[in-house]
XYZ file of C-alpha atoms in Angstrom:
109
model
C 0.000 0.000 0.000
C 1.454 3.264 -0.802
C 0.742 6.111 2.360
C 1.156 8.792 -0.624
C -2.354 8.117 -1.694
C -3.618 10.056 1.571
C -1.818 12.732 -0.126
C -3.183 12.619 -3.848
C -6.411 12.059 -2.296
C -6.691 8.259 -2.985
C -6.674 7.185 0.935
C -8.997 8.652 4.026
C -7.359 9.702 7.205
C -10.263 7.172 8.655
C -8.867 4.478 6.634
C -5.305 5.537 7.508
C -5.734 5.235 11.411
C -7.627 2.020 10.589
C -4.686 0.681 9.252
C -2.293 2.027 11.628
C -4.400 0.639 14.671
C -4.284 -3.053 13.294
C -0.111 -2.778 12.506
C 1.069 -5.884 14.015
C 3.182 -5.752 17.549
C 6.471 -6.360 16.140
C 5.991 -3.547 13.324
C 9.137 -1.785 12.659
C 6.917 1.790 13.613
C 6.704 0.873 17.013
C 10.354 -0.100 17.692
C 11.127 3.324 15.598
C 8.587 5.449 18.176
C 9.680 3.717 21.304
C 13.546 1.995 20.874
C 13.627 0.699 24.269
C 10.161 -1.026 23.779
C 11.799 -3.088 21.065
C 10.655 -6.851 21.207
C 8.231 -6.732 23.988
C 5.278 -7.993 23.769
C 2.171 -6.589 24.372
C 1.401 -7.903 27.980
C 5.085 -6.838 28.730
C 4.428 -2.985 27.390
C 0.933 -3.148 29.032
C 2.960 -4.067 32.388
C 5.541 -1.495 31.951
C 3.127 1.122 31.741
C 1.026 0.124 34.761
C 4.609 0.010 36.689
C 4.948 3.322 35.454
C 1.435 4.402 36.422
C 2.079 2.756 40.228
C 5.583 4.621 40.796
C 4.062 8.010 39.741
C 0.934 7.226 42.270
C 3.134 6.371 45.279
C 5.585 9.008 44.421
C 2.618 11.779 44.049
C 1.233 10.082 47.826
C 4.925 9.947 49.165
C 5.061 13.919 48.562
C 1.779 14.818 49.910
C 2.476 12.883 53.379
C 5.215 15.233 53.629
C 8.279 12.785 52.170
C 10.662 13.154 50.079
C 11.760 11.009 46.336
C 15.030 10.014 45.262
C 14.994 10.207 41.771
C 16.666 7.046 41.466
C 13.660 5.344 43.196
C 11.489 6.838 40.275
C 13.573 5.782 37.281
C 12.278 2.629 35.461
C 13.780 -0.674 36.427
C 14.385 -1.488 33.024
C 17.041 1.781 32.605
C 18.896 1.228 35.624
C 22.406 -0.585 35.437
C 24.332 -2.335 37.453
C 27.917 -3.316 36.567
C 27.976 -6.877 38.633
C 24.723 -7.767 36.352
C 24.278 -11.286 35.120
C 23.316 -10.589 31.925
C 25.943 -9.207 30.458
C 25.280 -5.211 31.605
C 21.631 -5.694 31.090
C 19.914 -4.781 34.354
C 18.045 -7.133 36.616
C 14.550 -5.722 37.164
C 14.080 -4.197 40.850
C 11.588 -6.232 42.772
C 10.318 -4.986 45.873
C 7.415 -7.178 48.249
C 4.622 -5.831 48.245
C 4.754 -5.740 52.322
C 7.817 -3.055 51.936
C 5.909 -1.007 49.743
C 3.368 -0.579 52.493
C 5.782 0.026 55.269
C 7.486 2.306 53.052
C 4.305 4.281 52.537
C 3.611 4.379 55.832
C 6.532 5.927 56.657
C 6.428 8.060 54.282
C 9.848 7.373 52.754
């Protein structure tokens, strides 16, 4: 298919965002919008972005009880590196129990 024809007036802008929402996942626009999305899946994007979502929630409660935010502790888990890593420089995700997210809430840390 050939996206000129929105220009010369042969395709709708209806049935170019049809098209564009029914790309496949692995579609070479997505890794070209988002590089370090490259590969994942959907369920694995879909998590990321809830993560994302959850750190900005307990950051924004963390302020208003009065504490304070490293910014480390709001960078993504997938961006932070540690040289001893296992897999080769790629970073192991943080995990945290869900029982020391509470007490750290509490406390306001």
């Amino acid at each position: 298919m050939d996206l000129l024809d929105f220009y010369r007036g042969g395709l709708t802008l209806r049935r170019v965002c049809l098209l564009v929402r029914h790309l496949p996942q692995d579609a070479a626009v997505w890794r070209v919008l988002n590089p370090e999305a490259a590969g994942w899946s959907r369920a694995e994007a879909l998590t990321a972005a809830v993560e994302r979502r959850v750190t900005a929630l307990w950051a924004t409660v963390t302020a208003a009880l009065g504490g304070t935010v490293d910014p480390a502790q709001l960078a993504p888990p997938w961006r932070s590196s540690t040289p001893d890593s296992p897999r080769g420089g790629e970073a192991e995700p943080v995990t945290t129990p869900l029982r020391d997210i509470a007490r750290l809430m509490r406390e306001g840390v």
